[in-house]
Amino acid sequence: MVYIVGVGLTPVGNHWSKSLRHLAVEASVKALEDYGKDVDYVVVSNMLSGVINGQENLGSYVVSHLGKIGTPAIKIEAAGASGAAASVVAQGLISSGVAERVLVVGVEKMTDYTSLEDTTSALSTAIDSEYEGFPGGTLDAMHALVMREYMKKYGVNREDFSYFPLLMHKNAVDTPHAQLRFKLKPESYMRSPMIAEPITLLDLAPVSDGAAAIVLSKEPDGPNGNAEILSVGHATDTIAIYRRESLTEMPAIRAAFSEALERANIERDSIDLYNIHDYSSVIGYITTEELGLAERGKAPELFKNGGADRDGPTPVNPEGGLKARGNPVGATGVYQIAEAFLQVTGRAEGAQVEGAKTALTLSAGGLASNVIIHLIRGV
Amino acid sequence: MWAYWQSVPAHWREIPARYRLEGGECQDCGYRMIPREDICPKCGSRNVKPIDLPRKGKVVNYTVIWNAPRGYEYYTPYVIAIIELEDGTRLTAQLTDVEPSDVKEGMEVEMVLRKTRVSGESGLIAYSYKFRPLIK
Amino acid sequence: MAASISNYPLGEVIIMRANRKVGIVGWGVYVPQWRIRSEELARGWGRDWKRYAAGIMVEEKSVPGLDEDTFTIAYEASVNALRRARIDPSKLRAVYIGTESKPYAVKTTATMLIEALGAGGEDRLTTGADYEFACKAGTEAMQSIIGLIGSGMIDYGLAVGADTAQGAPGDALEYTASAGGAAYILGPSEESIAIIEASLSHVTDTPDFWRRQHERYPAHTRAFTGEPAYFKHIMTAAKKLMGLIGTTPDDYDYAIFHQPNGKFPLRVGTRLGFTPDKIKPGLITPYIGNTYSGSALVGLAAVLDQAKPGQKILVVSFGSGAGSDAFHIEVNDKIEEVRDLAPKVMDYVNRKRYVDYTTYARYRRMIRMLHDFSAY
C-alpha cells in the first residue's frame, strides 16, 4: 500500500519573478510542511527544463535548492504524463523497500520562452520530431487532425466544442491555484483565433508556470489527511499518429482504465470524480468517452447538459483542468493527483465535490501516447 | 539551440527518406512504413528491408497551421496532412502549391522536393518531401 | 541536310561534333505557379507601364514560392525528363546544373540532385558539378555531357539549366528575372528523340552584366547589354555554326534564342534571316519572364513539345560576360512516343496564380523579419 500524505501547490500562472528552482522549492516546502516529516527520496517530474531553461539533472538541482543535499533524487519525464510517471516511480521505490517516504515534485517554467513559436516548438517535442515535427507539424496540429476527424465522424460543429472550455473556466473560478479564473463567454469562444484549423486558442490549454508536490508514504501518517493509491493503470500508443488505426479512439486510455479498475478491484460507479488530461477540447471529449462517461460522439451533450458539472453525476475536472487550471506540462500530473488528494480528503475548498471519496486522475503524454491513470481513495 | 538551428547529421541521415521516400517493408507480414523501423511495428519481425514508396497518394486528413513552430513561421498558413500513398502506407507531410481552402479529403497529391527547414542565412537548407495536387 | 552535316570534314576542329552521335533521350521543364504582372511591378515603383510594355514585351513573370529554389526546380524538371527518357536514374553517370542562383554559394547543387534522383546507382558512381556562365550555363552543361557521351566515357548524362533569377527592387531586371528550368537527359543517338548533330561556342570578355561575390542582386550596363553583348555573340555563334555545317535559316523549322525579354529574340532572329513563325513557338519569356539559365532550354522544350519527326532546330543561348552556344538539332520519330509522358511547357505556363507586390517581396525575401530563422 502507498498513501498520499502531504500536498503543496504554487498557483499556476506567469511567474515572471520566479525561476524553476523557486517554484520547485515553494511547492516542496509546502508539501513537507503539510506532512510534517522528512522524506528519504525525491522524485522530480518535468518535461521541458532542458529545452526551455537549459537545466537538466533536476534531481540534484532541486535537492540542492531545497536544503536536502545528500538525499537521493531523480527526474522522470513522460511529456504531459511526467507527473503521473513520477508518482508511479515513487510508488515503486516505496513498495520495493528502497524508500519509505518520497517527495514527488513536478515543476515547469514555460514562460521563459516569451513567444508562441518557441513554446510551440518546445511542446511539439512530445510528437515524433523527425516525421511529424520536421515537416512542420506541431502538437496542436495533431490535436487538430483528431478534432477534424471527430467533427466529420459524429457530425458535430464548432459550437459543440465550446461546452468543454466553458465548463473548465467556470470550474476554475472556484479554484484558488487556477491560472484562468474567469468565466468564458460562448461568443468569445466562437471568435477565438485559429491555431491549427479547426483548433483555436480557446480549445487549448494555456502556457503555464507552476510546481506541485505530494508526499507518498507507506503508512497513512499524514496529519492533515490521507489517501490510498488504490491502483495505477498505464498504457502506451504510437508516438506518431499517422500510424494509428483511428484518431477518434484512444485505446491506451481504455487499456489503462480497465487495468486500473481491475487492480483496484472496484466498480466504475464508485468513482466520484474524474481529473482528466484535456490538452484540447477534443481530447477532453474523447477521454470522457473512453472512460465510459458518454457514448462515442456524445461527449458534447454530456458537457452541454451538466453531466460533467461539479455537482453533476460524473464531475470532470472540478478544478478547471488543463484548460483553465493551466498546464505547466511536467508538473500537471502532480497537480492532478494533488487535486484528487485534496478532493478525497475534503480539502478542495471552492472546487470541492460534495462527499467525494474516490477519484480518478488520467495524465497523458503526447497525443494520448502515454497514459497513466491513478485511482485514489480517501482514508 | 535546436529550435533555431537544424542539426546537420540529424537531417543528413534521414536524406534517403526525405529525398526519395525510402521506407521499409516487412518481409514477413508485408507491412510498409516510413521511416523504416528495425522491428516491424505490426508483427515484430526483424526482417524489414528498405523500399522506395510510391510518390502519389491522397489526403486523408489535414489541418491548416496558423501558429507555426520556430523556423516555420515564415510559411504560415500552411497545411499539414496525413497522406495515404498508393500502396496504403501513411505519413505526415506538408502540402505545397495549394491554397489551404482548396484542400479536400481524398485530394490526389504527388511528392515534390521542397525547402522545409532553413537555418538562417548561413546554415543548412534541409530539403524534404512535400505533397502537392497532381499537375497532370 | 543531315547527310551533309555528317559528312562535313573534320579538318581543323571548330565545331563540336562527337565521335559517337549523341542525342536527347528525354526532356522536362518546371516553372513555379506564382506570377506577378509587369503592370503590378510598375505600379509598385511608379513607372509608366505602357511605355515599359512596348520595350520588353513581357506581360508577367514567374515567381518562386517560399519553399522553392534552383534545386527544387531542377529536381522537378529532371523528374519530368526521366519520365520521357524511360531510363533508370541509376544509369545517369553525369549530372551538371547550370545556374547563377545556387542555393549554396559553395556546396554543389548537383550532389543534392544526384541524391534525390538516385543517379549513379546505389554507390552514386557519377560525376556532378554546378556550372556558371550567366544565362548560358545550362547549354554549357549540355556541351559537357555531349563530350562525355560522344567520347564513350558514359552512356547517359543529365544537363539542367535552372534559376531563381534576381532582379533588384525597382531595377529594369525586376520585370523579367523569373524562375524556372529545363532538364535534358542525353544519351546515345539510337535511343534519342532528337540528335544533336553539331555545336559551337563563341566567347569574349564583354562585361555587360555581373554579380559580384556576396552581392544579392546583379548589376548591368543597360544599353551596352544589347549590341556588343547579346546581338554580337548570338549572331557570331549562329552564323559560324551554319556556315561551317553548310546550313541556312531556310533549313530550319524552328530557331530558339536566349530570351532576356520578348523583343530581342525576334530581333536577332530576323537579322539572321529567320521568319517570326520559326521563332515564336520557342519564345516563352513573354509569359513567364526570363528564367536565365533555363531561358533558351525552356524554349527548346516548348519546341520539342510540338516538333515533328525530321524537323530541324537551331538553338543559340547567350550568357553575359559574354558568350553563346549554338546547337543544330534534328528530331526523329521516337519523339511521338514520349512527348505526352510528362507535363508540357504550356501546361506550366497555364498553371498560374497571381501575387501582389507585397507577397512578391515576401516570396523573394526582400523583406527581413526581426527573427528570421527561415530566411533563404
Coordinates of C-alpha atoms in Angstrom, one line a residue, chain C residues 79-302:
Chain C
V79 CA 11.8 14.0 -62.8
N80 CA 9.9 15.1 -65.9
A81 CA 12.9 14.4 -68.1
L82 CA 13.2 10.9 -66.6
R83 CA 9.6 10.2 -67.3
R84 CA 10.2 10.8 -71.0
A85 CA 13.6 9.2 -71.1
R86 CA 12.2 6.0 -69.6
I87 CA 15.6 5.0 -68.2
D88 CA 16.5 4.0 -64.7
P89 CA 18.1 7.0 -63.0
S90 CA 20.9 4.8 -61.8
K91 CA 22.2 4.9 -65.4
L92 CA 22.9 8.6 -65.2
R93 CA 26.7 9.0 -64.8
A94 CA 27.0 12.7 -65.1
V95 CA 24.7 15.4 -63.7
Y96 CA 25.6 19.1 -64.4
I97 CA 23.5 22.0 -63.4
G98 CA 23.9 25.4 -65.0
T99 CA 22.7 28.2 -62.7
E100 CA 23.5 31.6 -61.4
S101 CA 21.3 31.2 -58.3
K102 CA 22.9 28.4 -56.4
P103 CA 21.2 27.6 -53.1
Y104 CA 24.6 27.4 -51.6
A105 CA 27.5 29.7 -52.9
V106 CA 29.7 26.8 -52.0
K107 CA 28.2 23.3 -52.0
T108 CA 27.2 21.7 -55.2
T109 CA 23.6 21.6 -56.2
A110 CA 24.3 18.6 -58.4
T111 CA 25.1 16.4 -55.4
M112 CA 21.7 17.1 -54.0
L113 CA 20.1 16.3 -57.3
I114 CA 22.1 13.1 -57.7
E115 CA 21.0 12.0 -54.3
A116 CA 17.3 12.9 -54.9
L117 CA 17.2 11.1 -58.2
G118 CA 19.4 8.2 -57.3
A119 CA 21.8 8.9 -60.1
G120 CA 24.8 6.7 -60.4
G121 CA 23.2 3.7 -58.7
E122 CA 23.5 2.8 -55.1
D123 CA 27.2 3.7 -54.9
R124 CA 26.5 7.0 -56.6
L125 CA 29.2 6.5 -59.2
T126 CA 28.6 9.6 -61.1
T127 CA 30.2 13.0 -61.8
G128 CA 28.4 16.1 -60.8
A129 CA 29.0 19.8 -60.8
D130 CA 27.4 23.2 -61.0
Y131 CA 28.2 25.4 -64.0
E132 CA 28.1 29.2 -64.1
F133 CA 28.1 31.3 -67.2
A134 CA 25.3 33.7 -66.5
C135 CA 22.4 32.7 -68.7
K136 CA 24.2 30.1 -70.8
A137 CA 25.4 27.8 -68.1
G138 CA 22.7 25.2 -68.9
T139 CA 23.8 24.8 -72.6
E140 CA 27.3 24.7 -71.3
A141 CA 26.4 21.8 -69.1
M142 CA 24.8 20.2 -72.2
Q143 CA 28.0 20.5 -74.2
S144 CA 30.0 18.8 -71.4
I145 CA 27.6 15.9 -71.3
I146 CA 27.7 15.6 -75.1
G147 CA 31.5 15.3 -74.8
L148 CA 31.3 12.6 -72.2
I149 CA 28.8 10.5 -74.1
G150 CA 30.3 11.2 -77.5
S151 CA 33.7 10.0 -76.3
G152 CA 32.2 6.9 -74.9
M153 CA 33.1 7.7 -71.3
I154 CA 29.4 7.5 -70.3
D155 CA 26.1 6.4 -71.8
Y156 CA 23.7 8.8 -70.1
G157 CA 24.0 12.2 -68.6
L158 CA 21.7 14.9 -67.2
A159 CA 22.1 18.6 -68.0
V160 CA 19.9 21.2 -66.3
G161 CA 19.5 24.9 -66.7
A162 CA 17.6 26.4 -63.9
D163 CA 17.4 29.7 -62.0
T164 CA 15.5 31.7 -59.5
A165 CA 16.9 34.9 -61.1
Q166 CA 17.5 38.0 -59.1
G167 CA 16.3 41.4 -60.1
A168 CA 17.0 44.3 -57.8
P169 CA 13.9 46.1 -56.4
G170 CA 13.0 48.9 -58.8
D171 CA 15.6 47.8 -61.4
A172 CA 14.6 47.1 -65.0
L173 CA 15.6 43.5 -64.5
E174 CA 12.8 43.1 -61.9
Y175 CA 10.3 42.9 -64.8
T176 CA 12.0 39.9 -66.3
A177 CA 14.1 38.0 -63.8
S178 CA 12.0 34.9 -63.1
A179 CA 12.1 31.3 -62.0
G180 CA 12.1 28.0 -63.9
G181 CA 14.3 25.4 -65.6
A182 CA 14.7 22.7 -68.1
A183 CA 16.4 19.3 -67.8
Y184 CA 17.8 17.2 -70.7
I185 CA 18.8 13.6 -70.5
L186 CA 21.3 13.0 -73.2
G187 CA 22.3 9.6 -74.5
P188 CA 23.4 7.5 -77.5
S189 CA 21.7 8.6 -80.7
E190 CA 20.0 5.2 -81.1
E191 CA 17.8 5.9 -78.1
S192 CA 17.3 9.6 -78.8
I193 CA 14.2 11.5 -79.8
A194 CA 16.4 14.2 -81.4
I195 CA 20.1 14.1 -82.5
I196 CA 22.4 16.9 -81.6
E197 CA 24.4 17.0 -84.8
A198 CA 26.8 19.8 -84.0
S199 CA 27.5 22.6 -81.5
L200 CA 29.8 25.6 -81.4
S201 CA 30.7 28.2 -78.8
H202 CA 31.8 31.8 -79.0
V203 CA 33.0 33.8 -76.0
T204 CA 34.7 37.1 -75.4
D205 CA 35.4 39.3 -72.3
T206 CA 32.4 41.6 -72.5
P207 CA 31.3 42.9 -69.1
D208 CA 27.6 43.6 -69.8
F209 CA 26.2 42.1 -66.7
W210 CA 27.6 40.6 -63.5
R211 CA 27.0 39.9 -59.8
R212 CA 29.9 40.4 -57.5
Q213 CA 30.7 38.0 -54.8
H214 CA 28.4 38.5 -51.7
E215 CA 26.0 40.8 -53.6
R216 CA 22.3 40.0 -53.6
Y217 CA 21.5 41.5 -57.0
P218 CA 23.3 41.7 -60.3
A219 CA 24.5 44.9 -61.9
H220 CA 24.1 45.6 -65.7
T221 CA 25.1 48.0 -68.3
R222 CA 21.6 48.7 -69.8
A223 CA 22.0 49.7 -73.5
F224 CA 25.5 48.1 -73.6
T225 CA 23.9 44.7 -72.9
G226 CA 22.4 44.8 -76.4
E227 CA 24.6 45.2 -79.5
P228 CA 28.1 44.4 -78.2
A229 CA 26.8 41.6 -75.9
Y230 CA 23.6 39.8 -76.8
F231 CA 23.4 40.5 -80.5
K232 CA 27.1 40.2 -81.3
H233 CA 27.6 36.8 -79.6
I234 CA 24.4 35.2 -80.8
M235 CA 24.9 36.4 -84.4
T236 CA 28.5 35.2 -84.4
A237 CA 27.8 31.8 -83.0
A238 CA 24.8 31.2 -85.2
K239 CA 26.5 32.4 -88.4
K240 CA 29.6 30.4 -87.7
L241 CA 27.8 27.2 -86.9
M242 CA 25.5 27.5 -90.0
G243 CA 28.5 28.4 -92.2
L244 CA 30.7 25.6 -91.0
I245 CA 28.0 22.9 -91.4
G246 CA 26.6 24.4 -94.5
T247 CA 23.0 25.3 -93.4
T248 CA 20.9 28.4 -93.9
P249 CA 17.9 29.7 -91.9
D250 CA 15.7 28.1 -94.6
D251 CA 16.9 24.7 -93.5
Y252 CA 15.4 25.1 -90.0
D253 CA 11.9 24.7 -88.9
Y254 CA 12.5 26.4 -85.5
A255 CA 15.0 28.8 -84.1
I256 CA 15.4 29.4 -80.4
F257 CA 17.5 32.2 -79.0
H258 CA 18.2 33.3 -75.5
Q259 CA 15.2 35.3 -74.4
P260 CA 16.0 38.1 -71.8
N261 CA 12.8 39.7 -72.9
G262 CA 10.2 39.2 -75.6
K263 CA 11.8 41.5 -78.1
F264 CA 15.5 40.6 -78.5
P265 CA 15.0 37.0 -79.8
L266 CA 12.7 38.2 -82.6
R267 CA 15.1 41.0 -83.5
V268 CA 18.2 38.8 -83.5
G269 CA 16.3 36.0 -85.4
T270 CA 15.1 38.4 -88.0
R271 CA 18.5 39.9 -88.5
L272 CA 19.9 36.3 -89.1
G273 CA 17.1 35.7 -91.6
F274 CA 14.6 33.6 -89.6
T275 CA 10.9 34.4 -90.0
P276 CA 9.0 35.1 -86.8
D277 CA 6.9 32.0 -87.2
K278 CA 10.0 29.9 -86.7
I279 CA 10.9 31.9 -83.5
K280 CA 7.6 32.3 -81.8
P281 CA 6.9 28.6 -80.9
G282 CA 10.0 28.6 -78.7
L283 CA 9.6 32.1 -77.3
I284 CA 8.3 31.6 -73.8
T285 CA 9.7 34.7 -72.0
P286 CA 6.6 36.9 -72.7
Y287 CA 4.5 34.5 -70.5
I288 CA 6.9 33.6 -67.7
G289 CA 9.8 36.1 -67.9
N290 CA 13.5 35.2 -68.3
T291 CA 14.4 32.0 -66.5
Y292 CA 18.1 32.8 -67.1
S293 CA 20.0 29.5 -67.3
G294 CA 16.6 27.9 -68.2
S295 CA 15.7 30.5 -70.8
A296 CA 16.8 29.0 -74.1
L297 CA 16.4 25.5 -72.8
V298 CA 12.7 26.1 -71.8
G299 CA 12.3 27.5 -75.3
L300 CA 13.8 24.3 -76.8
A301 CA 11.5 22.2 -74.6
A302 CA 8.4 24.1 -75.9

